[in-house]
Amino acid sequence: MTPQNIAIVKATVPALQAHGEAITSHFYRIMFESHPEVKAFFNEAHQAAGSQARALAGAVLAYATHIDRLEEIAGALPRIIQKHAALGVLPEHYPIVGGCLLQAIKDVLGEAATDEIIAAWGEAYQSLAALLIAAEEEVYRANAAQTGGWRGEREFRVARREQESDVITSFYLEPTDGGPLLAFSPGQYLTLVLNIDGEPLRRNYSLSDAPGKPFYRISVKQEEGGRASNWLHEKAGVGTVLRVQAPCGDFVLQPAGERVRPLVLVTGGVGITPAMSMLESVAHTGRPVHFIHAARHGGAHAFRSRVDALAARHANVKPLYVYDAPRESDRPHATGFVTRELLAQQLPADRDVDLYFLGPKPFMKAVYASGLALGVPKQQLRYEFFGPLEALEA
């Protein structure tokens, strides 16, 4: 970008702070009206809740604020690149987004959005788009080049279903072509490319078992009003063929390194799914694992028998179950919520652990704050969002 356009973009920061969410909300409206073909890439629940617009407004503001020192926001790019690659975002989608975003800036800011500002933002968008397109192409190429890999969509058949809780069902997926499976890292997810009643949808679901098996397993919560999850639970029986994008995601279990730190997995609700993949991958290694799971009650608790079996077999696995509304027959280890005090009891005195956590956003904010307050190094706190990326700091 030219120095002049960088200066113009930075000068728009106050306007973005004041009107960013109005711009992004309007952006989604006009894009979906003029290009309905891209709606499949977006979750309508996140749109209705406003989280998608808030997340995009934050991203646009961060980009404008750091346009002259992009290295400060480079850490956010891998997650964006992986999410785009998982969904199958292609170069031809970028002009649609760019054109609608510039139009939204014009519409919301009115006369304040001068030709110079629109031109500067056009250059800023093209610069970022070129970076993302190149990086996403590398992901597509790398996936296709590996044993069992593919590019685009591949057909899988539901080979088995298992009820894991009152609301979570596991689907075991095997490729219809009989070929090998691409290896994945514990914590990654698949994207299902669906068509429900004539409406195309794309949804991410975490892989919930260890790599190296002749199937992929996803475990899906039946969400109230969730079109994809309800269709899977009600219609996707054994033999159903699904179109699937290759595994992606940067929320992955990192190698233990020379000094093996204890692994602390803290999950709430369906957040247990990627943690199961991590647990299944390390239980046999001897690495200390604290597996803390929060659920409403025993009926909503998925994988309890499997975690108990791993703990019985491997002394390094220490489970702790917390129910906030236990039934009379339930036997949790604790009742209430995952508090700072509860975490403190599970962590070693030096707090030198790798703490991975995932669940509803209020749960994640509480765990994040507790981890920091207890002295876990910030770089050893690792988390993922099932929805749009938002800040965990209060």
mmCIF file of C-alpha atoms in Angstrom:
data_model
loop_
_atom_site.group_PDB
_atom_site.id
_atom_site.type_symbol
_atom_site.label_atom_id
_atom_site.label_comp_id
_atom_site.label_asym_id
_atom_site.label_seq_id
_atom_site.Cartn_x
_atom_site.Cartn_y
_atom_site.Cartn_z
ATOM 1 C CA MET A 1 0.000 0.000 0.000
ATOM 2 C CA THR A 2 1.083 3.583 -0.591
ATOM 3 C CA PRO A 3 2.037 5.650 2.479
ATOM 4 C CA GLN A 4 -0.760 8.077 1.587
ATOM 5 C CA ASN A 5 -3.428 5.354 1.614
ATOM 6 C CA ILE A 6 -2.063 3.856 4.831
ATOM 7 C CA ALA A 7 -2.442 7.284 6.473
ATOM 8 C CA ILE A 8 -6.014 7.605 5.137
ATOM 9 C CA VAL A 9 -7.022 4.185 6.459
ATOM 10 C CA LYS A 10 -5.566 4.984 9.899
ATOM 11 C CA ALA A 11 -7.500 8.231 9.919
ATOM 12 C CA THR A 12 -10.758 6.269 9.608
ATOM 13 C CA VAL A 13 -10.211 4.477 12.943
ATOM 14 C CA PRO A 14 -12.458 6.857 14.969
ATOM 15 C CA ALA A 15 -15.268 6.391 12.433
ATOM 16 C CA LEU A 16 -14.890 2.614 12.637
ATOM 17 C CA GLN A 17 -14.959 2.751 16.427
ATOM 18 C CA ALA A 18 -18.233 4.684 16.271
ATOM 19 C CA HIS A 19 -19.915 2.952 13.317
ATOM 20 C CA GLY A 20 -18.083 -0.339 12.738
ATOM 21 C CA GLU A 21 -20.890 -2.660 13.754
ATOM 22 C CA ALA A 22 -23.442 -0.637 11.767
ATOM 23 C CA ILE A 23 -21.175 -0.976 8.721
ATOM 24 C CA THR A 24 -20.702 -4.727 9.064
ATOM 25 C CA SER A 25 -24.377 -5.403 9.812
ATOM 26 C CA HIS A 26 -25.320 -3.448 6.679
ATOM 27 C CA PHE A 27 -22.570 -5.246 4.758
ATOM 28 C CA TYR A 28 -24.099 -8.659 5.486
ATOM 29 C CA ARG A 29 -27.578 -7.448 4.530
ATOM 30 C CA ILE A 30 -26.565 -6.113 1.133
ATOM 31 C CA MET A 31 -24.245 -9.046 0.385
ATOM 32 C CA PHE A 32 -26.913 -11.652 1.108
ATOM 33 C CA GLU A 33 -29.475 -9.712 -0.937
ATOM 34 C CA SER A 34 -27.233 -9.259 -3.976
ATOM 35 C CA HIS A 35 -25.242 -12.513 -3.721
ATOM 36 C CA PRO A 36 -27.406 -15.160 -2.037
ATOM 37 C CA GLU A 37 -24.984 -17.830 -3.258
ATOM 38 C CA VAL A 38 -22.548 -16.934 -0.444
ATOM 39 C CA LYS A 39 -25.100 -17.380 2.375
ATOM 40 C CA ALA A 40 -24.106 -21.041 2.688
ATOM 41 C CA PHE A 41 -20.742 -19.966 4.132
ATOM 42 C CA PHE A 42 -22.359 -18.233 7.104
ATOM 43 C CA ASN A 43 -24.236 -19.580 10.109
ATOM 44 C CA GLU A 44 -27.672 -17.975 10.378
ATOM 45 C CA ALA A 45 -27.674 -18.362 14.165
ATOM 46 C CA HIS A 46 -24.502 -16.271 14.430
ATOM 47 C CA GLN A 47 -26.034 -13.739 12.066
ATOM 48 C CA ALA A 48 -29.232 -13.500 14.116
ATOM 49 C CA ALA A 49 -27.296 -13.101 17.368
ATOM 50 C CA GLY A 50 -25.137 -10.343 15.874
ATOM 51 C CA SER A 51 -21.909 -12.118 16.803
ATOM 52 C CA GLN A 52 -20.791 -12.370 13.163
ATOM 53 C CA ALA A 53 -21.178 -8.628 12.623
ATOM 54 C CA ARG A 54 -19.431 -7.813 15.923
ATOM 55 C CA ALA A 55 -16.526 -10.111 15.116
ATOM 56 C CA LEU A 56 -16.092 -8.640 11.630
ATOM 57 C CA ALA A 57 -16.302 -5.080 12.991
ATOM 58 C CA GLY A 58 -13.545 -5.923 15.460
ATOM 59 C CA ALA A 59 -11.413 -7.450 12.729
ATOM 60 C CA VAL A 60 -11.834 -4.449 10.413
ATOM 61 C CA LEU A 61 -10.979 -2.066 13.261
ATOM 62 C CA ALA A 62 -7.893 -4.088 14.189
ATOM 63 C CA TYR A 63 -6.739 -4.095 10.559
ATOM 64 C CA ALA A 64 -7.178 -0.331 10.242
ATOM 65 C CA THR A 65 -5.483 0.353 13.578
ATOM 66 C CA HIS A 66 -2.437 -1.767 12.709
ATOM 67 C CA ILE A 67 -2.323 -1.164 8.951
ATOM 68 C CA ASP A 68 1.227 0.205 9.280
ATOM 69 C CA ARG A 69 2.429 -2.608 11.588
ATOM 70 C CA LEU A 70 0.583 -5.722 10.524
ATOM 71 C CA GLU A 71 2.995 -7.973 12.387
ATOM 72 C CA GLU A 72 1.053 -7.093 15.551
ATOM 73 C CA ILE A 73 -2.089 -8.838 14.267
ATOM 74 C CA ALA A 74 -0.369 -11.627 12.322
ATOM 75 C CA GLY A 75 -1.284 -14.089 15.078
ATOM 76 C CA ALA A 76 -4.955 -13.898 14.068
ATOM 77 C CA LEU A 77 -4.307 -14.860 10.457
ATOM 78 C CA PRO A 78 -3.754 -18.639 10.807
ATOM 79 C CA ARG A 79 -7.198 -19.108 12.374
ATOM 80 C CA ILE A 80 -8.844 -17.042 9.622
ATOM 81 C CA ILE A 81 -6.949 -18.923 6.904
ATOM 82 C CA GLN A 82 -7.857 -22.308 8.370
ATOM 83 C CA LYS A 83 -11.520 -21.328 8.732
ATOM 84 C CA HIS A 84 -11.669 -20.129 5.126
ATOM 85 C CA ALA A 85 -9.947 -23.275 3.856
ATOM 86 C CA ALA A 86 -12.306 -25.471 5.878
ATOM 87 C CA LEU A 87 -15.319 -23.801 4.293
ATOM 88 C CA GLY A 88 -13.862 -23.863 0.780
ATOM 89 C CA VAL A 89 -13.541 -20.108 0.289
ATOM 90 C CA LEU A 90 -12.172 -19.425 -3.220
ATOM 91 C CA PRO A 91 -10.558 -16.408 -4.959
ATOM 92 C CA GLU A 92 -13.816 -15.566 -6.763
ATOM 93 C CA HIS A 93 -15.516 -14.918 -3.429
ATOM 94 C CA TYR A 94 -13.208 -12.041 -2.501
ATOM 95 C CA PRO A 95 -14.487 -9.457 -5.033
ATOM 96 C CA ILE A 96 -18.035 -10.071 -3.753
ATOM 97 C CA VAL A 97 -17.012 -9.367 -0.165
ATOM 98 C CA GLY A 98 -14.825 -6.391 -1.107
ATOM 99 C CA GLY A 99 -17.462 -4.722 -3.259
ATOM 100 C CA CYS A 100 -20.178 -5.099 -0.622
ATOM 101 C CA LEU A 101 -17.904 -3.903 2.186
ATOM 102 C CA LEU A 102 -16.982 -0.718 0.321
ATOM 103 C CA GLN A 103 -20.649 -0.136 -0.491
ATOM 104 C CA ALA A 104 -21.549 -0.557 3.180
ATOM 105 C CA ILE A 105 -18.894 2.006 4.190
ATOM 106 C CA LYS A 106 -20.358 4.477 1.677
ATOM 107 C CA ASP A 107 -23.933 3.876 2.774
ATOM 108 C CA VAL A 108 -23.296 4.185 6.519
ATOM 109 C CA LEU A 109 -20.780 7.024 6.530
ATOM 110 C CA GLY A 110 -22.466 8.992 3.743
ATOM 111 C CA GLU A 111 -20.618 12.116 2.596
ATOM 112 C CA ALA A 112 -17.829 11.424 5.086
ATOM 113 C CA ALA A 113 -16.810 8.446 2.901
ATOM 114 C CA THR A 114 -14.958 10.485 0.295
ATOM 115 C CA ASP A 115 -13.594 9.048 -2.936
ATOM 116 C CA GLU A 116 -10.114 9.119 -1.364
ATOM 117 C CA ILE A 117 -11.272 7.067 1.635
ATOM 118 C CA ILE A 118 -13.043 4.496 -0.555
ATOM 119 C CA ALA A 119 -9.975 4.213 -2.802
ATOM 120 C CA ALA A 120 -7.684 3.759 0.204
ATOM 121 C CA TRP A 121 -9.932 1.095 1.704
ATOM 122 C CA GLY A 122 -10.163 -0.589 -1.696
ATOM 123 C CA GLU A 123 -6.379 -0.863 -1.778
ATOM 124 C CA ALA A 124 -6.291 -2.072 1.835
ATOM 125 C CA TYR A 125 -8.847 -4.771 1.089
ATOM 126 C CA GLN A 126 -7.049 -5.936 -2.054
ATOM 127 C CA SER A 127 -3.782 -6.177 -0.144
ATOM 128 C CA LEU A 128 -5.307 -8.372 2.553
ATOM 129 C CA ALA A 129 -7.287 -10.435 0.033
ATOM 130 C CA ALA A 130 -4.122 -11.234 -1.954
ATOM 131 C CA LEU A 131 -2.392 -12.415 1.228
ATOM 132 C CA LEU A 132 -5.325 -14.637 2.270
ATOM 133 C CA ILE A 133 -5.871 -16.097 -1.207
ATOM 134 C CA ALA A 134 -2.204 -17.140 -1.441
ATOM 135 C CA ALA A 135 -2.176 -18.629 2.059
ATOM 136 C CA GLU A 136 -5.438 -20.529 1.528
ATOM 137 C CA GLU A 137 -4.128 -21.948 -1.741
ATOM 138 C CA GLU A 138 -1.153 -23.339 0.181
ATOM 139 C CA VAL A 139 -3.528 -25.101 2.589
ATOM 140 C CA TYR A 140 -5.527 -26.600 -0.292
ATOM 141 C CA ARG A 141 -2.366 -27.802 -2.033
ATOM 142 C CA ALA A 142 -0.870 -29.257 1.147
ATOM 143 C CA ASN A 143 -4.057 -31.166 1.984
ATOM 144 C CA ALA A 144 -4.356 -32.576 -1.532
ATOM 145 C CA ALA A 145 -0.688 -33.639 -1.648
ATOM 146 C CA GLN A 146 -0.769 -35.779 1.503
ATOM 147 C CA THR A 147 -1.704 -39.442 1.661
ATOM 148 C CA GLY A 148 -5.462 -39.694 1.827
ATOM 149 C CA GLY A 149 -5.817 -35.986 1.113
ATOM 150 C CA TRP A 150 -8.201 -34.247 -1.226
ATOM 151 C CA ARG A 151 -9.192 -30.833 -2.474
ATOM 152 C CA GLY A 152 -12.764 -29.576 -2.470
ATOM 153 C CA GLU A 153 -15.478 -32.041 -1.510
ATOM 154 C CA ARG A 154 -15.238 -35.785 -0.927
ATOM 155 C CA GLU A 155 -18.134 -38.144 -0.299
ATOM 156 C CA PHE A 156 -18.396 -39.988 3.010
ATOM 157 C CA ARG A 157 -21.002 -42.472 4.182
ATOM 158 C CA VAL A 158 -22.416 -42.586 7.704
ATOM 159 C CA ALA A 159 -21.171 -46.009 8.809
ATOM 160 C CA ARG A 160 -22.402 -45.846 12.398
ATOM 161 C CA ARG A 161 -24.283 -43.593 14.835
ATOM 162 C CA GLU A 162 -23.934 -43.568 18.610
ATOM 163 C CA GLN A 163 -25.949 -41.601 21.173
ATOM 164 C CA GLU A 164 -23.438 -39.989 23.535
ATOM 165 C CA SER A 165 -25.899 -37.985 25.675
ATOM 166 C CA ASP A 166 -29.463 -36.694 25.602
ATOM 167 C CA VAL A 167 -28.449 -34.149 22.945
ATOM 168 C CA ILE A 168 -25.136 -35.303 21.409
ATOM 169 C CA THR A 169 -24.819 -38.001 18.744
ATOM 170 C CA SER A 170 -21.607 -39.308 17.176
ATOM 171 C CA PHE A 171 -21.452 -39.990 13.455
ATOM 172 C CA TYR A 172 -18.742 -42.322 12.132
ATOM 173 C CA LEU A 173 -17.862 -41.345 8.568
ATOM 174 C CA GLU A 174 -16.095 -43.564 6.030
ATOM 175 C CA PRO A 175 -15.095 -42.483 2.490
ATOM 176 C CA THR A 176 -17.275 -43.940 -0.256
ATOM 177 C CA ASP A 177 -14.229 -44.325 -2.523
ATOM 178 C CA GLY A 178 -12.601 -46.726 -0.058
ATOM 179 C CA GLY A 179 -9.389 -44.737 -0.085
ATOM 180 C CA PRO A 180 -7.157 -43.786 2.857
ATOM 181 C CA LEU A 181 -7.938 -40.891 5.151
ATOM 182 C CA LEU A 182 -5.969 -37.684 5.504
ATOM 183 C CA ALA A 183 -4.251 -37.495 8.881
ATOM 184 C CA PHE A 184 -5.422 -34.677 11.125
ATOM 185 C CA SER A 185 -4.245 -33.017 14.313
ATOM 186 C CA PRO A 186 -6.291 -33.483 17.512
ATOM 187 C CA GLY A 187 -8.525 -30.423 17.829
ATOM 188 C CA GLN A 188 -9.251 -29.958 14.116
ATOM 189 C CA TYR A 189 -12.700 -30.100 12.514
ATOM 190 C CA LEU A 190 -14.500 -31.131 9.335
ATOM 191 C CA THR A 191 -16.874 -29.041 7.235
ATOM 192 C CA LEU A 192 -20.041 -30.739 5.993
ATOM 193 C CA VAL A 193 -21.437 -29.347 2.733
ATOM 194 C CA LEU A 194 -25.191 -29.846 3.078
ATOM 195 C CA ASN A 195 -28.339 -29.076 1.129
ATOM 196 C CA ILE A 196 -31.426 -29.029 3.326
ATOM 197 C CA ASP A 197 -34.773 -28.488 1.597
ATOM 198 C CA GLY A 198 -33.002 -26.815 -1.309
ATOM 199 C CA GLU A 199 -30.905 -24.500 0.871
ATOM 200 C CA PRO A 200 -27.113 -25.007 0.804
ATOM 201 C CA LEU A 201 -25.359 -24.925 4.191
ATOM 202 C CA ARG A 202 -21.769 -25.441 5.369
ATOM 203 C CA ARG A 203 -21.124 -26.383 8.992
ATOM 204 C CA ASN A 204 -17.964 -27.147 10.973
ATOM 205 C CA TYR A 205 -17.908 -30.082 13.410
ATOM 206 C CA SER A 206 -14.950 -31.053 15.578
ATOM 207 C CA LEU A 207 -13.313 -34.423 15.092
ATOM 208 C CA SER A 208 -13.874 -36.249 18.376
ATOM 209 C CA ASP A 209 -11.605 -39.291 18.123
ATOM 210 C CA ALA A 210 -7.868 -39.838 17.733
ATOM 211 C CA PRO A 211 -6.249 -39.712 14.272
ATOM 212 C CA GLY A 212 -5.119 -42.873 12.536
ATOM 213 C CA LYS A 213 -8.434 -44.745 12.481
ATOM 214 C CA PRO A 214 -10.294 -45.937 9.346
ATOM 215 C CA PHE A 215 -13.050 -43.385 9.951
ATOM 216 C CA TYR A 216 -13.634 -39.799 10.995
ATOM 217 C CA ARG A 217 -15.908 -39.269 13.991
ATOM 218 C CA ILE A 218 -17.849 -36.082 14.597
ATOM 219 C CA SER A 219 -20.105 -35.610 17.618
ATOM 220 C CA VAL A 220 -22.952 -33.170 17.075
ATOM 221 C CA LYS A 221 -25.189 -31.430 19.588
ATOM 222 C CA GLN A 222 -28.810 -31.089 18.515
ATOM 223 C CA GLU A 223 -29.303 -27.351 18.866
ATOM 224 C CA GLU A 224 -32.768 -25.893 19.290
ATOM 225 C CA GLY A 225 -33.576 -24.295 15.946
ATOM 226 C CA GLY A 226 -30.291 -25.479 14.394
ATOM 227 C CA ARG A 227 -31.099 -26.508 10.835
ATOM 228 C CA ALA A 228 -27.969 -28.558 10.224
ATOM 229 C CA SER A 229 -27.754 -30.268 13.620
ATOM 230 C CA ASN A 230 -31.446 -31.164 13.623
ATOM 231 C CA TRP A 231 -31.213 -32.569 10.094
ATOM 232 C CA LEU A 232 -28.228 -34.704 11.051
ATOM 233 C CA HIS A 233 -29.965 -36.049 14.148
ATOM 234 C CA GLU A 234 -33.276 -36.708 12.414
ATOM 235 C CA LYS A 235 -32.321 -37.596 8.827
ATOM 236 C CA ALA A 236 -28.679 -38.707 8.594
ATOM 237 C CA GLY A 237 -28.984 -42.419 9.266
ATOM 238 C CA VAL A 238 -26.543 -45.209 8.538
ATOM 239 C CA GLY A 239 -25.855 -45.176 4.800
ATOM 240 C CA THR A 240 -26.465 -41.441 4.315
ATOM 241 C CA VAL A 241 -23.847 -39.928 2.010
ATOM 242 C CA LEU A 242 -22.374 -36.570 3.030
ATOM 243 C CA ARG A 243 -20.055 -34.205 1.170
ATOM 244 C CA VAL A 244 -17.072 -33.255 3.308
ATOM 245 C CA GLN A 245 -14.195 -30.753 3.120
ATOM 246 C CA ALA A 246 -10.754 -31.805 4.384
ATOM 247 C CA PRO A 247 -9.862 -31.385 8.104
ATOM 248 C CA CYS A 248 -8.715 -27.896 9.093
ATOM 249 C CA GLY A 249 -8.237 -25.736 12.183
ATOM 250 C CA ASP A 250 -5.377 -24.253 14.181
ATOM 251 C CA PHE A 251 -6.703 -25.143 17.670
ATOM 252 C CA VAL A 252 -4.605 -28.267 17.860
ATOM 253 C CA LEU A 253 -2.742 -30.189 20.535
ATOM 254 C CA GLN A 254 0.842 -28.949 20.482
ATOM 255 C CA PRO A 255 3.768 -31.391 20.827
ATOM 256 C CA ALA A 256 4.745 -31.895 24.455
ATOM 257 C CA GLY A 257 8.354 -30.799 23.871
ATOM 258 C CA GLU A 258 11.437 -31.793 25.846
ATOM 259 C CA ARG A 259 9.855 -30.780 29.146
ATOM 260 C CA VAL A 260 6.482 -32.484 29.285
ATOM 261 C CA ARG A 261 4.027 -30.163 31.010
ATOM 262 C CA PRO A 262 0.774 -31.482 32.461
ATOM 263 C CA LEU A 263 -2.141 -31.145 30.062
ATOM 264 C CA VAL A 264 -5.321 -29.577 31.458
ATOM 265 C CA LEU A 265 -8.444 -29.971 29.316
ATOM 266 C CA VAL A 266 -11.373 -27.849 30.550
ATOM 267 C CA THR A 267 -14.630 -28.109 28.635
ATOM 268 C CA GLY A 268 -18.280 -27.194 28.928
ATOM 269 C CA GLY A 269 -21.143 -28.914 27.103
ATOM 270 C CA VAL A 270 -20.379 -29.872 23.503
ATOM 271 C CA GLY A 271 -16.958 -28.257 23.908
ATOM 272 C CA ILE A 272 -15.885 -31.724 25.026
ATOM 273 C CA THR A 273 -15.652 -32.937 21.402
ATOM 274 C CA PRO A 274 -12.156 -31.681 20.397
ATOM 275 C CA ALA A 275 -10.902 -32.451 23.920
ATOM 276 C CA MET A 276 -11.875 -36.094 23.385
ATOM 277 C CA SER A 277 -9.645 -36.213 20.321
ATOM 278 C CA MET A 278 -6.783 -34.775 22.382
ATOM 279 C CA LEU A 279 -7.396 -37.145 25.297
ATOM 280 C CA GLU A 280 -7.606 -40.214 23.069
ATOM 281 C CA SER A 281 -4.300 -39.176 21.502
ATOM 282 C CA VAL A 282 -2.284 -38.717 24.720
ATOM 283 C CA ALA A 283 -3.839 -41.001 27.351
ATOM 284 C CA HIS A 284 -1.454 -43.848 26.518
ATOM 285 C CA THR A 285 1.694 -41.655 26.536
ATOM 286 C CA GLY A 286 1.962 -41.215 30.311
ATOM 287 C CA ARG A 287 1.625 -37.420 30.089
ATOM 288 C CA PRO A 288 -0.366 -36.137 33.099
ATOM 289 C CA VAL A 289 -3.853 -35.159 31.939
ATOM 290 C CA HIS A 290 -6.452 -33.339 34.043
ATOM 291 C CA PHE A 291 -9.783 -33.723 32.248
ATOM 292 C CA ILE A 292 -12.321 -31.264 33.686
ATOM 293 C CA HIS A 293 -15.782 -31.274 32.152
ATOM 294 C CA ALA A 294 -18.827 -29.184 33.076
ATOM 295 C CA ALA A 295 -22.359 -30.264 32.173
ATOM 296 C CA ARG A 296 -25.890 -29.493 33.312
ATOM 297 C CA HIS A 297 -26.429 -33.043 34.606
ATOM 298 C CA GLY A 298 -25.651 -36.660 33.824
ATOM 299 C CA GLY A 299 -28.092 -36.840 30.925
ATOM 300 C CA ALA A 300 -26.271 -34.020 29.157
ATOM 301 C CA HIS A 301 -22.805 -35.437 29.858
ATOM 302 C CA ALA A 302 -21.285 -37.054 26.761
ATOM 303 C CA PHE A 303 -18.424 -39.577 26.792
ATOM 304 C CA ARG A 304 -18.388 -40.123 30.570
ATOM 305 C CA SER A 305 -18.047 -43.894 30.304
ATOM 306 C CA ARG A 306 -15.232 -43.575 27.767
ATOM 307 C CA VAL A 307 -13.268 -41.081 29.870
ATOM 308 C CA ASP A 308 -13.778 -43.272 32.940
ATOM 309 C CA ALA A 309 -12.477 -46.281 31.002
ATOM 310 C CA LEU A 310 -9.359 -44.365 29.911
ATOM 311 C CA ALA A 311 -8.776 -43.207 33.491
ATOM 312 C CA ALA A 312 -9.113 -46.770 34.771
ATOM 313 C CA ARG A 313 -6.567 -47.964 32.246
ATOM 314 C CA HIS A 314 -4.115 -45.043 32.472
ATOM 315 C CA ALA A 315 -3.190 -43.649 35.897
ATOM 316 C CA ASN A 316 -2.019 -40.378 34.307
ATOM 317 C CA VAL A 317 -5.630 -39.452 33.356
ATOM 318 C CA LYS A 318 -7.492 -37.643 36.148
ATOM 319 C CA PRO A 319 -11.148 -36.796 35.340
ATOM 320 C CA LEU A 320 -13.258 -34.258 37.215
ATOM 321 C CA TYR A 321 -16.941 -33.750 36.403
ATOM 322 C CA VAL A 322 -18.898 -30.682 37.495
ATOM 323 C CA TYR A 323 -22.721 -30.503 37.209
ATOM 324 C CA ASP A 324 -24.626 -27.296 37.895
ATOM 325 C CA ALA A 325 -28.087 -28.917 37.935
ATOM 326 C CA PRO A 326 -27.495 -32.552 38.945
ATOM 327 C CA ARG A 327 -30.310 -35.054 39.032
ATOM 328 C CA GLU A 328 -30.870 -37.132 42.146
ATOM 329 C CA SER A 329 -29.196 -40.160 40.554
ATOM 330 C CA ASP A 330 -26.133 -38.247 39.311
ATOM 331 C CA ARG A 331 -22.717 -38.615 40.874
ATOM 332 C CA PRO A 332 -20.548 -35.665 39.813
ATOM 333 C CA HIS A 333 -17.249 -34.911 41.516
ATOM 334 C CA ALA A 334 -18.450 -31.353 42.206
ATOM 335 C CA THR A 335 -21.609 -29.299 41.839
ATOM 336 C CA GLY A 336 -21.929 -25.722 40.656
ATOM 337 C CA PHE A 337 -19.506 -24.272 38.146
ATOM 338 C CA VAL A 338 -15.848 -24.430 37.164
ATOM 339 C CA THR A 339 -14.501 -21.737 39.477
ATOM 340 C CA ARG A 340 -11.061 -20.301 40.074
ATOM 341 C CA GLU A 341 -10.906 -22.208 43.354
ATOM 342 C CA LEU A 342 -11.759 -25.501 41.671
ATOM 343 C CA LEU A 343 -9.101 -24.949 38.999
ATOM 344 C CA ALA A 344 -6.543 -24.043 41.660
ATOM 345 C CA GLN A 345 -7.075 -27.429 43.292
ATOM 346 C CA GLN A 346 -6.300 -29.199 40.008
ATOM 347 C CA LEU A 347 -3.198 -27.253 38.968
ATOM 348 C CA PRO A 348 0.344 -27.920 40.218
ATOM 349 C CA ALA A 349 1.856 -25.272 42.468
ATOM 350 C CA ASP A 350 4.086 -23.841 39.724
ATOM 351 C CA ARG A 351 1.073 -23.472 37.343
ATOM 352 C CA ASP A 352 3.312 -24.643 34.478
ATOM 353 C CA VAL A 353 0.635 -26.430 32.461
ATOM 354 C CA ASP A 354 -0.831 -26.398 28.971
ATOM 355 C CA LEU A 355 -4.455 -25.409 29.528
ATOM 356 C CA TYR A 356 -6.878 -25.980 26.645
ATOM 357 C CA PHE A 357 -10.491 -24.918 27.054
ATOM 358 C CA LEU A 358 -13.660 -24.711 25.002
ATOM 359 C CA GLY A 359 -17.350 -24.256 25.735
ATOM 360 C CA PRO A 360 -20.016 -21.532 25.810
ATOM 361 C CA LYS A 361 -18.546 -18.017 25.714
ATOM 362 C CA PRO A 362 -19.373 -17.102 29.356
ATOM 363 C CA PHE A 363 -17.707 -20.355 30.429
ATOM 364 C CA MET A 364 -14.633 -19.576 28.317
ATOM 365 C CA LYS A 365 -14.341 -16.050 29.665
ATOM 366 C CA ALA A 366 -14.444 -17.388 33.218
ATOM 367 C CA VAL A 367 -11.817 -20.073 32.552
ATOM 368 C CA TYR A 368 -9.567 -17.618 30.725
ATOM 369 C CA ALA A 369 -9.741 -15.084 33.572
ATOM 370 C CA SER A 370 -9.187 -17.808 36.163
ATOM 371 C CA GLY A 371 -6.189 -19.201 34.327
ATOM 372 C CA LEU A 372 -4.526 -15.810 34.146
ATOM 373 C CA ALA A 373 -5.349 -15.008 37.780
ATOM 374 C CA LEU A 374 -3.852 -18.305 38.915
ATOM 375 C CA GLY A 375 -0.601 -17.614 37.096
ATOM 376 C CA VAL A 376 -0.818 -19.875 34.057
ATOM 377 C CA PRO A 377 1.387 -18.214 31.392
ATOM 378 C CA LYS A 378 -0.806 -16.507 28.797
ATOM 379 C CA GLN A 379 0.918 -18.292 25.920
ATOM 380 C CA GLN A 380 -0.036 -21.635 27.529
ATOM 381 C CA LEU A 381 -3.763 -20.808 27.523
ATOM 382 C CA ARG A 382 -5.223 -22.198 24.302
ATOM 383 C CA TYR A 383 -8.833 -21.994 23.186
ATOM 384 C CA GLU A 384 -11.200 -22.164 20.235
ATOM 385 C CA PHE A 385 -14.571 -20.659 19.391
ATOM 386 C CA PHE A 386 -17.307 -22.698 17.745
ATOM 387 C CA GLY A 387 -18.635 -19.377 16.441
ATOM 388 C CA PRO A 388 -17.008 -16.113 15.321
ATOM 389 C CA LEU A 389 -13.812 -15.152 17.121
ATOM 390 C CA GLU A 390 -14.438 -12.623 19.889
ATOM 391 C CA ALA A 391 -12.292 -11.224 22.689
ATOM 392 C CA LEU A 392 -12.217 -13.118 25.975
ATOM 393 C CA GLU A 393 -10.934 -10.179 27.987
ATOM 394 C CA ALA A 394 -13.701 -8.402 29.871
#
